[in-house]
PDB file of C-alpha atoms in Angstrom:
ATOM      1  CA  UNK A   1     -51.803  46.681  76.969  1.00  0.00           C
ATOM      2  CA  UNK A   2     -51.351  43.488  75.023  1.00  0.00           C
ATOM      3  CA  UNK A   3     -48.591  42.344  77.897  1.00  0.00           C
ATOM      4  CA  UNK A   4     -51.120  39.689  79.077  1.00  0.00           C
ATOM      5  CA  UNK A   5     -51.901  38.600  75.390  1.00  0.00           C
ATOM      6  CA  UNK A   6     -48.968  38.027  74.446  1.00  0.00           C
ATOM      7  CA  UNK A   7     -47.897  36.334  77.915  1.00  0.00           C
ATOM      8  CA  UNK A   8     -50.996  33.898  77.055  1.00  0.00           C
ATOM      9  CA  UNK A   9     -49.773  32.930  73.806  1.00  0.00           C
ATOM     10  CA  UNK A  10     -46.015  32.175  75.519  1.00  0.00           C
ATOM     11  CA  UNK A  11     -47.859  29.731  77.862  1.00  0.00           C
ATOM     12  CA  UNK A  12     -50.405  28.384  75.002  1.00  0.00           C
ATOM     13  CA  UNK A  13     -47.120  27.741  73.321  1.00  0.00           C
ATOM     14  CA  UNK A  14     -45.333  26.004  75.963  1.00  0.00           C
ATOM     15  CA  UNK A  15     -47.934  24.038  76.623  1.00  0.00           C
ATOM     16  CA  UNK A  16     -47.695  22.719  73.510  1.00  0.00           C
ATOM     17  CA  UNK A  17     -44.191  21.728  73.362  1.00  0.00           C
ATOM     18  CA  UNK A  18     -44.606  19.956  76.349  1.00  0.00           C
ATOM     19  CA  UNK A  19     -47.118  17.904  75.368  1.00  0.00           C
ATOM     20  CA  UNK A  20     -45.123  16.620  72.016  1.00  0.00           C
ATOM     21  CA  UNK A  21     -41.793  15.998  73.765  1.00  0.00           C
ATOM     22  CA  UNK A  22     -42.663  12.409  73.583  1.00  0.00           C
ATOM     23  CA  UNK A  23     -43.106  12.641  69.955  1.00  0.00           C
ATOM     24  CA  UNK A  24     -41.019  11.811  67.304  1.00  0.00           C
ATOM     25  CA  UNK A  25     -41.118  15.339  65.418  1.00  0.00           C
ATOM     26  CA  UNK A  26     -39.756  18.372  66.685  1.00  0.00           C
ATOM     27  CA  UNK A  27     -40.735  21.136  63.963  1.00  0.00           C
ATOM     28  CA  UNK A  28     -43.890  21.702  65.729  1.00  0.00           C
ATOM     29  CA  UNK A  29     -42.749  22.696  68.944  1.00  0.00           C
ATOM     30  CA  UNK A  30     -39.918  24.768  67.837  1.00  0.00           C
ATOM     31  CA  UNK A  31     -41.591  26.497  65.106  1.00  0.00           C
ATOM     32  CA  UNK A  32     -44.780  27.825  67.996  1.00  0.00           C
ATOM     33  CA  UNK A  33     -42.124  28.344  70.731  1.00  0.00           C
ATOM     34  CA  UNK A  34     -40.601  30.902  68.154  1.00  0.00           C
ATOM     35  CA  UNK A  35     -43.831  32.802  66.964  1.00  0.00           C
ATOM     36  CA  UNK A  36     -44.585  33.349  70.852  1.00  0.00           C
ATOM     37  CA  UNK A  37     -40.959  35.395  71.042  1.00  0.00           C
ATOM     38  CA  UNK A  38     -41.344  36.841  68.358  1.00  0.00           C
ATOM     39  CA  UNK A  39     -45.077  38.097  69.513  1.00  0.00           C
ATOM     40  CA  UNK A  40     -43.345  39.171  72.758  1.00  0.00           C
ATOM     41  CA  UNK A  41     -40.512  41.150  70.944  1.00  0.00           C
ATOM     42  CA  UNK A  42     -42.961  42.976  68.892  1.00  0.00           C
ATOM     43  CA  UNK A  43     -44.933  43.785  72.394  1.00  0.00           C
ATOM     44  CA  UNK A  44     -41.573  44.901  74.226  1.00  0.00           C
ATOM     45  CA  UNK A  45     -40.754  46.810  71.045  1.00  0.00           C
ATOM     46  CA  UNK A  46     -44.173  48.752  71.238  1.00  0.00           C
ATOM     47  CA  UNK A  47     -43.660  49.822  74.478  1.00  0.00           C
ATOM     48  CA  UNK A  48     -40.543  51.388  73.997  1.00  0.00           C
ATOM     49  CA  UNK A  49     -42.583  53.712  71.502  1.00  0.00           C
ATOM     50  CA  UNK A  50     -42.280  56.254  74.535  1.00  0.00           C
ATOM     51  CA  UNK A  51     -44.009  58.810  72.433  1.00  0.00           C
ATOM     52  CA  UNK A  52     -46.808  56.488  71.453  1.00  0.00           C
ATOM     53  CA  UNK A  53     -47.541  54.931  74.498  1.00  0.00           C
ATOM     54  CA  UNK A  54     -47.165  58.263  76.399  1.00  0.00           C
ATOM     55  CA  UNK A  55     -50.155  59.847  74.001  1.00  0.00           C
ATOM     56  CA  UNK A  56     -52.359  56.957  74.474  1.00  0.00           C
ATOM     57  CA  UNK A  57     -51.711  57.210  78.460  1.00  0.00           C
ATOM     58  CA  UNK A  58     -52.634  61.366  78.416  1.00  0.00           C
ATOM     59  CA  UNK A  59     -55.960  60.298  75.721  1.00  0.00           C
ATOM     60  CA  UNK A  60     -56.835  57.489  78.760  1.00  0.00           C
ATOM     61  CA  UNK A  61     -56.330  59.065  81.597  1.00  0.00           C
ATOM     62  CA  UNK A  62     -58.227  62.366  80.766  1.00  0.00           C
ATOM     63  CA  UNK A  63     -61.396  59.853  79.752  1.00  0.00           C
ATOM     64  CA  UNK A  64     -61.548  58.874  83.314  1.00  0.00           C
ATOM     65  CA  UNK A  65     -64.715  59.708  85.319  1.00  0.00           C
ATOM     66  CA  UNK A  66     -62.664  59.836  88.551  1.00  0.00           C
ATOM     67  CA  UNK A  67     -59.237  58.652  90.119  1.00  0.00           C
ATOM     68  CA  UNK A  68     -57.137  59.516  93.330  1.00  0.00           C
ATOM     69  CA  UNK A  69     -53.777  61.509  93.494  1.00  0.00           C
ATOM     70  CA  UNK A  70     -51.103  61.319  96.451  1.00  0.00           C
ATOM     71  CA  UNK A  71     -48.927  64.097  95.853  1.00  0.00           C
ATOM     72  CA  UNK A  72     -45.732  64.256  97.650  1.00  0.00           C
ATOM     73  CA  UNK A  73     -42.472  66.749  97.489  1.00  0.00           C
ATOM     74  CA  UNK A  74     -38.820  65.657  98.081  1.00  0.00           C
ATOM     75  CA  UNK A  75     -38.730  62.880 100.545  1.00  0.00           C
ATOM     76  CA  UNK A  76     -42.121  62.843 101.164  1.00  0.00           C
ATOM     77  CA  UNK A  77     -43.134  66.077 102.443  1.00  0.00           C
ATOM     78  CA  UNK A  78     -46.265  68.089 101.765  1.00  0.00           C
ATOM     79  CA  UNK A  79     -47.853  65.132 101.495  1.00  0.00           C
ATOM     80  CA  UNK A  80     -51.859  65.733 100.313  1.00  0.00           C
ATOM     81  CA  UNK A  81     -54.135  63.221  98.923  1.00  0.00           C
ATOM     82  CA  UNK A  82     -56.743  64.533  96.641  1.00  0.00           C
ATOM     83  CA  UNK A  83     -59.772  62.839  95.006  1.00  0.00           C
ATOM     84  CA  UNK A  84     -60.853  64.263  91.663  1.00  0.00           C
ATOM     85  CA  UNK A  85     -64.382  63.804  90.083  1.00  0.00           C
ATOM     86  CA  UNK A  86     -65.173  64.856  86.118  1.00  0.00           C
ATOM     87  CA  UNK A  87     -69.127  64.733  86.023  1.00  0.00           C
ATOM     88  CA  UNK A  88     -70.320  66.668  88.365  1.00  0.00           C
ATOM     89  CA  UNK A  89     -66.584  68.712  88.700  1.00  0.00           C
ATOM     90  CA  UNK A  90     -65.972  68.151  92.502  1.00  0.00           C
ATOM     91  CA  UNK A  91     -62.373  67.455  94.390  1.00  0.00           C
ATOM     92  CA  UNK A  92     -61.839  66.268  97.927  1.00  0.00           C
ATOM     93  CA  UNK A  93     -58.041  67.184  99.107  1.00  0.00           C
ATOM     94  CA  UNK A  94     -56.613  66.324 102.919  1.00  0.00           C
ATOM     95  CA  UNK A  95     -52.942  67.540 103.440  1.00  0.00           C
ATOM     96  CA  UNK A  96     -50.956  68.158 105.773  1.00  0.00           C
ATOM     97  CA  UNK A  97     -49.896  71.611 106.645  1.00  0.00           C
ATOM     98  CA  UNK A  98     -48.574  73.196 109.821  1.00  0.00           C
ATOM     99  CA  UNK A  99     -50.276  73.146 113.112  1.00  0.00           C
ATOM    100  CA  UNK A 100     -51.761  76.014 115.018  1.00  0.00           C
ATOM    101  CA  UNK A 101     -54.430  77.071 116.772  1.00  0.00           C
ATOM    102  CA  UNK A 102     -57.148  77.051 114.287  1.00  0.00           C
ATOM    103  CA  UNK A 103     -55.802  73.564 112.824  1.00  0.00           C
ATOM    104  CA  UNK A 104     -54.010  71.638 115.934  1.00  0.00           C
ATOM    105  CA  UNK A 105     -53.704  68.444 114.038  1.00  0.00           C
ATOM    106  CA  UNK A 106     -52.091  69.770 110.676  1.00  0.00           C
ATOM    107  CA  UNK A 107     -54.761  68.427 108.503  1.00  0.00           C
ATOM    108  CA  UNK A 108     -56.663  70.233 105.838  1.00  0.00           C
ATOM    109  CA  UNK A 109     -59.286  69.087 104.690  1.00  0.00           C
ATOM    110  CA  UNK A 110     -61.894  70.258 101.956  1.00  0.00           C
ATOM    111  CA  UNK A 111     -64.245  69.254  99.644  1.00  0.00           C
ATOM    112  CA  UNK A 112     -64.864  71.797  96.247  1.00  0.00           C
ATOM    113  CA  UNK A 113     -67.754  71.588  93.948  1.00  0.00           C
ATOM    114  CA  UNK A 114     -70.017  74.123  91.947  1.00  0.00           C
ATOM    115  CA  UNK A 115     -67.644  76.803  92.995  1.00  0.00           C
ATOM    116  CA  UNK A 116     -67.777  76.606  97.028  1.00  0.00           C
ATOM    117  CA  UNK A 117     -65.502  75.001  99.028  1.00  0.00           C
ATOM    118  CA  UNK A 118     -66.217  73.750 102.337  1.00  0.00           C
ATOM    119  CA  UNK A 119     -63.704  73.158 105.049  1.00  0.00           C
ATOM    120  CA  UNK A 120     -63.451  70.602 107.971  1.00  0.00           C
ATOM    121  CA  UNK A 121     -63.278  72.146 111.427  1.00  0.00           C
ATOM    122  CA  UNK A 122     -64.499  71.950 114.929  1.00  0.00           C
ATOM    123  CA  UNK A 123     -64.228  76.174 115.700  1.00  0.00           C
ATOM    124  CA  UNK A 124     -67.857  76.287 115.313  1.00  0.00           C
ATOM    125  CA  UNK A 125     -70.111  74.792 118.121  1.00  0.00           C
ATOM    126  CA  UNK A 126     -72.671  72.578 116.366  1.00  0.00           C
ATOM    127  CA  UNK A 127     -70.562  72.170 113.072  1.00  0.00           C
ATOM    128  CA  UNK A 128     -68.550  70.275 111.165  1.00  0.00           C
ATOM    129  CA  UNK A 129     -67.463  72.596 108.216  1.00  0.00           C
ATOM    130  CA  UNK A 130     -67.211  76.116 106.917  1.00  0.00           C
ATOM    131  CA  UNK A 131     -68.319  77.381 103.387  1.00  0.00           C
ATOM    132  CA  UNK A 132     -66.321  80.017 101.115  1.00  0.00           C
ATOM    133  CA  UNK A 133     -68.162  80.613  97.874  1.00  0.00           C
ATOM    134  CA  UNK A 134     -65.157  80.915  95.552  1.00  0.00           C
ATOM    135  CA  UNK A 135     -67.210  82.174  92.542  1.00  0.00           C
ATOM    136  CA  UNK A 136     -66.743  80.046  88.762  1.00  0.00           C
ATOM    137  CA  UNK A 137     -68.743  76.620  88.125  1.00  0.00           C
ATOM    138  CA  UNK A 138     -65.697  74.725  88.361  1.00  0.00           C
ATOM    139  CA  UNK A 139     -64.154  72.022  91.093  1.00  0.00           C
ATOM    140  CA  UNK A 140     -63.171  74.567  93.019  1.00  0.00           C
ATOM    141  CA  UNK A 141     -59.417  73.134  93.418  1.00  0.00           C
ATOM    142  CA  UNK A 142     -58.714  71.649  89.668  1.00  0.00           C
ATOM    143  CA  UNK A 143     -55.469  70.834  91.006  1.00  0.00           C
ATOM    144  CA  UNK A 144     -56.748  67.435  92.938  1.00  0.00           C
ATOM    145  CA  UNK A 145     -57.005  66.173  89.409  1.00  0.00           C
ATOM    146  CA  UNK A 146     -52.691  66.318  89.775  1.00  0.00           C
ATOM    147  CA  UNK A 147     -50.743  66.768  87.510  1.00  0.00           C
ATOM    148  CA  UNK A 148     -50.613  63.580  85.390  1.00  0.00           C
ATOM    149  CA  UNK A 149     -52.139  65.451  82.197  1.00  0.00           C
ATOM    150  CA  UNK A 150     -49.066  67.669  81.571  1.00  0.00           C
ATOM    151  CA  UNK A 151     -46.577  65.536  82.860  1.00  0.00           C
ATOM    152  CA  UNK A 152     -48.003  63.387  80.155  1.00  0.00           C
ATOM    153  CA  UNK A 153     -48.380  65.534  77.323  1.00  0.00           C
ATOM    154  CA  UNK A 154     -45.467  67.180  78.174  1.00  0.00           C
ATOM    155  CA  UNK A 155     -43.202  63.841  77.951  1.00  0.00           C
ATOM    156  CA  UNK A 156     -45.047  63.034  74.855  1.00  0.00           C
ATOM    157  CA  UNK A 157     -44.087  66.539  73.124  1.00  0.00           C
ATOM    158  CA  UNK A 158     -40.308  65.899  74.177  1.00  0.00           C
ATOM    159  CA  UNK A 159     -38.012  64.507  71.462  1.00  0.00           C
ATOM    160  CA  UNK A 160     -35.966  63.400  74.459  1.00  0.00           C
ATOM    161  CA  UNK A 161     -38.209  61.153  76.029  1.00  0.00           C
ATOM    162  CA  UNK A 162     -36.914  57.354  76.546  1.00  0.00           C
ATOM    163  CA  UNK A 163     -38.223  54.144  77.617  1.00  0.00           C
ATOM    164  CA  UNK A 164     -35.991  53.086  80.470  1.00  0.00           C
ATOM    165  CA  UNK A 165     -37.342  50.071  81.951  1.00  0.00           C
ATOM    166  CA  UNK A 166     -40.145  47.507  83.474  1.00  0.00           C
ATOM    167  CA  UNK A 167     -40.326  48.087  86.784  1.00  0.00           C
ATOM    168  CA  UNK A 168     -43.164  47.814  89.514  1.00  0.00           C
ATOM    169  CA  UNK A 169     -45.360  50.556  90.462  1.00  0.00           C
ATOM    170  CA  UNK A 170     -48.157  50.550  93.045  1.00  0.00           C
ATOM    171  CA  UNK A 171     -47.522  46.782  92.756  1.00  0.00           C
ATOM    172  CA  UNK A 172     -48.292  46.789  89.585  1.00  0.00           C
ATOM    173  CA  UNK A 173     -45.983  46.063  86.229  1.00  0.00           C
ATOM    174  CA  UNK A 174     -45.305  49.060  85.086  1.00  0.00           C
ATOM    175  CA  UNK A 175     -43.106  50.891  82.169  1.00  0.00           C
ATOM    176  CA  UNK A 176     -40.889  53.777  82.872  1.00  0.00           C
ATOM    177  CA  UNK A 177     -39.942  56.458  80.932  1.00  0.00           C
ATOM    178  CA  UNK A 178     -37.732  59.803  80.823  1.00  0.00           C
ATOM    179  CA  UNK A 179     -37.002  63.098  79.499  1.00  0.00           C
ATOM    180  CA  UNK A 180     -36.221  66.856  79.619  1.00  0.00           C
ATOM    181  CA  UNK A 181     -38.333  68.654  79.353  1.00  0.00           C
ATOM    182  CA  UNK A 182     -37.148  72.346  78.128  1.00  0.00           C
ATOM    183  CA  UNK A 183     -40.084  75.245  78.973  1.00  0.00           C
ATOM    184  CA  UNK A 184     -39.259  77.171  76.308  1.00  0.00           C
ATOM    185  CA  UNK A 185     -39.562  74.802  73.728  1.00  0.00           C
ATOM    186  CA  UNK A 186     -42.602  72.945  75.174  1.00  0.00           C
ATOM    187  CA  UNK A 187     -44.092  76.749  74.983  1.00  0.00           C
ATOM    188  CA  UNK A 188     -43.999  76.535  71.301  1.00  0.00           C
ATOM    189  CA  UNK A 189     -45.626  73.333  70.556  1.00  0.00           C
ATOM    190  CA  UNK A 190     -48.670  72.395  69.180  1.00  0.00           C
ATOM    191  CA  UNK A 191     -49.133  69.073  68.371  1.00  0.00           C
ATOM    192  CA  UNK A 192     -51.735  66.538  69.892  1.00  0.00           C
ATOM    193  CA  UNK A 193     -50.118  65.602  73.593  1.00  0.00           C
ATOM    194  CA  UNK A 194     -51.374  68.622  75.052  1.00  0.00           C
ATOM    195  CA  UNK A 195     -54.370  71.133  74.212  1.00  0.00           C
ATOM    196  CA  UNK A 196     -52.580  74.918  73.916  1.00  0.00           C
ATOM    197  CA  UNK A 197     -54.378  76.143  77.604  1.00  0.00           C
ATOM    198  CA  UNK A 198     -53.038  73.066  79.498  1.00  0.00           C
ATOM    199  CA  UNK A 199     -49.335  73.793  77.888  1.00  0.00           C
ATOM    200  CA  UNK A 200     -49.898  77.621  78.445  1.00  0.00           C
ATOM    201  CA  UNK A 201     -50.778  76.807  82.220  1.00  0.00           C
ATOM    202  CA  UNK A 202     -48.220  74.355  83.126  1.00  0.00           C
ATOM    203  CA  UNK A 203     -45.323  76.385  81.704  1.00  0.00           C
ATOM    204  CA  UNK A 204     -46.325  79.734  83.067  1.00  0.00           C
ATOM    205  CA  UNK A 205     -46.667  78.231  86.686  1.00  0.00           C
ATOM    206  CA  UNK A 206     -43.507  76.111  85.625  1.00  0.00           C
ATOM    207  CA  UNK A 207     -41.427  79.206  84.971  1.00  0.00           C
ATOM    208  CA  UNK A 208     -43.001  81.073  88.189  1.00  0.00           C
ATOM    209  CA  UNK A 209     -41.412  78.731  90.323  1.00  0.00           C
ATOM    210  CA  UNK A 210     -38.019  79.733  88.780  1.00  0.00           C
ATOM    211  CA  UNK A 211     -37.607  76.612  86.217  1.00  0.00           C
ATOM    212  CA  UNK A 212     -36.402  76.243  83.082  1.00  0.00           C
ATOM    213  CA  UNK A 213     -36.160  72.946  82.272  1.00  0.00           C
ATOM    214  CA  UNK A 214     -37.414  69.668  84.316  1.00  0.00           C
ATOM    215  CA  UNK A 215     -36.851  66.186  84.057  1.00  0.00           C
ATOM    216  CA  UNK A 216     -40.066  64.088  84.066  1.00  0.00           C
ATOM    217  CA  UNK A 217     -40.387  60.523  84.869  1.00  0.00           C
ATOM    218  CA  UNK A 218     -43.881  58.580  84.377  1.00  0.00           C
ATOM    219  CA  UNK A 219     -44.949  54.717  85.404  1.00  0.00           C
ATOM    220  CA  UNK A 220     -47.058  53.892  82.829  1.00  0.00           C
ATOM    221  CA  UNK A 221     -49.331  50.516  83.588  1.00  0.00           C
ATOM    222  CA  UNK A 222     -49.765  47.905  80.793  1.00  0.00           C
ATOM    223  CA  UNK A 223     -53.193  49.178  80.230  1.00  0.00           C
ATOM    224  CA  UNK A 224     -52.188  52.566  79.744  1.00  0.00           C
ATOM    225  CA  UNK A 225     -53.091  54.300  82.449  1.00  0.00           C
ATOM    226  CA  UNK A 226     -50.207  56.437  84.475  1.00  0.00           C
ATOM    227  CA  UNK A 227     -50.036  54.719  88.073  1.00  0.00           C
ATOM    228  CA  UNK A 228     -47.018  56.760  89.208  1.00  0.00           C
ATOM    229  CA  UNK A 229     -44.958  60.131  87.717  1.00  0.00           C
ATOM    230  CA  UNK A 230     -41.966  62.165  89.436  1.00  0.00           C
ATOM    231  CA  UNK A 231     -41.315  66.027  88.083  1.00  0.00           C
ATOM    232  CA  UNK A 232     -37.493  67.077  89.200  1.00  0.00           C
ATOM    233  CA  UNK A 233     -36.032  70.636  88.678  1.00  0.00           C
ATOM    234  CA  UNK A 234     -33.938  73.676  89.545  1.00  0.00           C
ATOM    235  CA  UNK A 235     -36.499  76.435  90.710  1.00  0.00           C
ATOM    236  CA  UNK A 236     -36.365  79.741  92.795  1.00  0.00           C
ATOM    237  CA  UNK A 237     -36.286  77.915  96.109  1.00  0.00           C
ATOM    238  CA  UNK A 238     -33.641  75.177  94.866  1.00  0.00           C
ATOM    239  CA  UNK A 239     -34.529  71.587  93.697  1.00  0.00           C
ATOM    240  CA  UNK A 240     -38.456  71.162  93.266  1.00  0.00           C
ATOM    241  CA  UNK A 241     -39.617  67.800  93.374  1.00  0.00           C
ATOM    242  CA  UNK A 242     -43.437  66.951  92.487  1.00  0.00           C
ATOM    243  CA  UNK A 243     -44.330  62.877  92.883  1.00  0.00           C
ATOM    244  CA  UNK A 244     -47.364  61.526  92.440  1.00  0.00           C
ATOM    245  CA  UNK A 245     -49.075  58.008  92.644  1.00  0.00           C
ATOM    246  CA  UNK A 246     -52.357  57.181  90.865  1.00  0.00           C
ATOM    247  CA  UNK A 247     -55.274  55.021  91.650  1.00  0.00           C
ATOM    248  CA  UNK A 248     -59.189  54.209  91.199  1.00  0.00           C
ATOM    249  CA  UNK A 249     -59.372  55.091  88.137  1.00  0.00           C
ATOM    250  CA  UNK A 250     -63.146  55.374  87.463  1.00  0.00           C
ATOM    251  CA  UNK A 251     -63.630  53.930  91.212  1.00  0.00           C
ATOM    252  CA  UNK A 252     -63.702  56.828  93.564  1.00  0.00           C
ATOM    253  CA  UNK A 253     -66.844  57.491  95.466  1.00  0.00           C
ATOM    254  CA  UNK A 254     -69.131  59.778  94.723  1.00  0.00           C
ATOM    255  CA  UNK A 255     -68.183  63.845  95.737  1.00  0.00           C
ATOM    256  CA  UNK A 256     -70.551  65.458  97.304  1.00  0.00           C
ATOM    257  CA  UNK A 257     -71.582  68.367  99.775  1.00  0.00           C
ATOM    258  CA  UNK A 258     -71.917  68.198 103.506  1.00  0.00           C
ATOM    259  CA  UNK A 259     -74.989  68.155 104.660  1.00  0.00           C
ATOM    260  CA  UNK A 260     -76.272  71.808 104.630  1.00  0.00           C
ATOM    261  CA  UNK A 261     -77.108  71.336 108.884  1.00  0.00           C
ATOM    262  CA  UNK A 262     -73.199  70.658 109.313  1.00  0.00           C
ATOM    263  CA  UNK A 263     -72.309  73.517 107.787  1.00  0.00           C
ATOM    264  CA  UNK A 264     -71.484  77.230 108.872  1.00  0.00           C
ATOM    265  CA  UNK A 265     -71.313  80.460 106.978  1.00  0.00           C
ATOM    266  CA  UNK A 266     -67.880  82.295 106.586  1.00  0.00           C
ATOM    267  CA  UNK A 267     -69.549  85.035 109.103  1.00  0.00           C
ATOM    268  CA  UNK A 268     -69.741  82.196 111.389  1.00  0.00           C
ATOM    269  CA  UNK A 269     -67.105  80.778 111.531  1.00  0.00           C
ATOM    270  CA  UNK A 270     -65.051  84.117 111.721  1.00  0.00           C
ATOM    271  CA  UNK A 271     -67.101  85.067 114.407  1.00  0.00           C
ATOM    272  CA  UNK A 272     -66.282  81.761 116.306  1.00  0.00           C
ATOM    273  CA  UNK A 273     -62.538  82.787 116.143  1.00  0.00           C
ATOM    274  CA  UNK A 274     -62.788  85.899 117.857  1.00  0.00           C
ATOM    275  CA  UNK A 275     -64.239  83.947 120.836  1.00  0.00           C
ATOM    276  CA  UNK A 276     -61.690  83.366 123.666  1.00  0.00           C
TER     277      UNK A 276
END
């Protein structure tokens, strides 16, 4: 967050030196060349606060009105890409899933608000969706939002968690950190990274798959918002991997219902399956 600050203040100082090397005193330049390092030190130093950096990230990102998730598995399968909106709670999710007869091109592809969600298809003559009232005045599918809250909180609640470098991330300069993350331990804390229903949730469906400990790495953007995060562990199934890349933060269009002409009932639509 104060990356470009500080960066400013290296070139202000610069600047400066160059402009008095034709001068016959020196202290000047020397003295503002070393303030600027030492301004950049104390910046480097604060982002290796992984802790620190990792709460303000989780208290950021949950403030956002909107953002959009790509969620892959190992080597890019199951790849979906989901938009999630706070105010009013609504989610729009396309992945990709097997083909068949009722889905030919693999896609899914629905949009959930006030409870309902409505699915793209072209089964029904004279439609372009389907409607399943899923009951609840939530989104619908809460998990378009990702999972960038827990991995969060759950990296900031880990005494294990390291800086590890600067690196790039969605083209962006980002900072990386790591840790291990042990279930059982997470299940017992209670501090402020994560509220005690989203650490209740994420270990239970942690622990479903078969894990007991993962390893979470998170991209965190000088501004403090997460732009990229990686969850890797030893389930039921063998090695789960969960990545996911952040962006539009704030920016994401608008969610809202299909037009009510475009879209069929549940009876409908069943009924158009049973037609050769």
């Amino acid at each position: 967050m104060g990356r470009g600050i500080v960066m400013a203040a290296v070139g202000a100082a610069l600047a400066t030196v160059l402009a008095g090397c034709g001068s016959d005193s020196d202290d000047g330049g020397d003295s503002g060349d070393g303030a600027a390092r030492d301004k950049d030190t104390a910046a480097s130093d604060e982002r290796k606060d992984a802790r620190a950096v990792l709460l303000a990230a989780a208290k950021k990102v949950g403030a956002q009105s909107s953002y959009r998730t790509v969620q892959t598995g190992q080597g890019g399968s199951d790849r979906s890409e989901m938009l999630y909106q706070k105010k009013p709670a609504a989610t729009v999710i396309k992945a990709e899933v097997g083909k068949s007869a009722a889905n030919p091109d693999g896609v899914s592809h629905m949009i959930s608000m006030g409870g309902t969600t409505y699915m793209k298809t072209d089964k029904v003559p004279g439609k372009k969706w389907y409607s399943m009232d899923l009951g609840g005045d939530g989104g619908g599918a809460p998990r378009a939002a990702g999972y960038v809250s827990e991995f969060a909180g759950a990296l900031a609640a880990t005494d294990s968690t390291r800086w590890v470098a600067e690196e790039k991330a969605g083209g962006r300069t980002a900072d990386h950190y790591r840790g291990k993350v042990v279930l059982d331990d997470l299940a017992k804390y209670t501090g402020p990274a994560l509220s005690e229903d989203l650490r209740d949730s994420y270990v239970s469906m942690a622990k479903k798959q078969g894990l007991t400990s993962v390893v979470i790495d998170m991209w965190v953007g000088k501004d403090d918002l997460v732009l990229k995060s990686r969850e890797t562990g030893e389930g039921k199934k063998g090695r789960e991997v969960v990545n996911e890349e952040y962006s539009r933060f704030g920016a994401v269009p608008t969610i809202s219902a299909p037009p009510a002409g475009s879209v069929a009932t549940w009876d409908e639509f069943i009924a158009a399956q049973a037609q050769p």
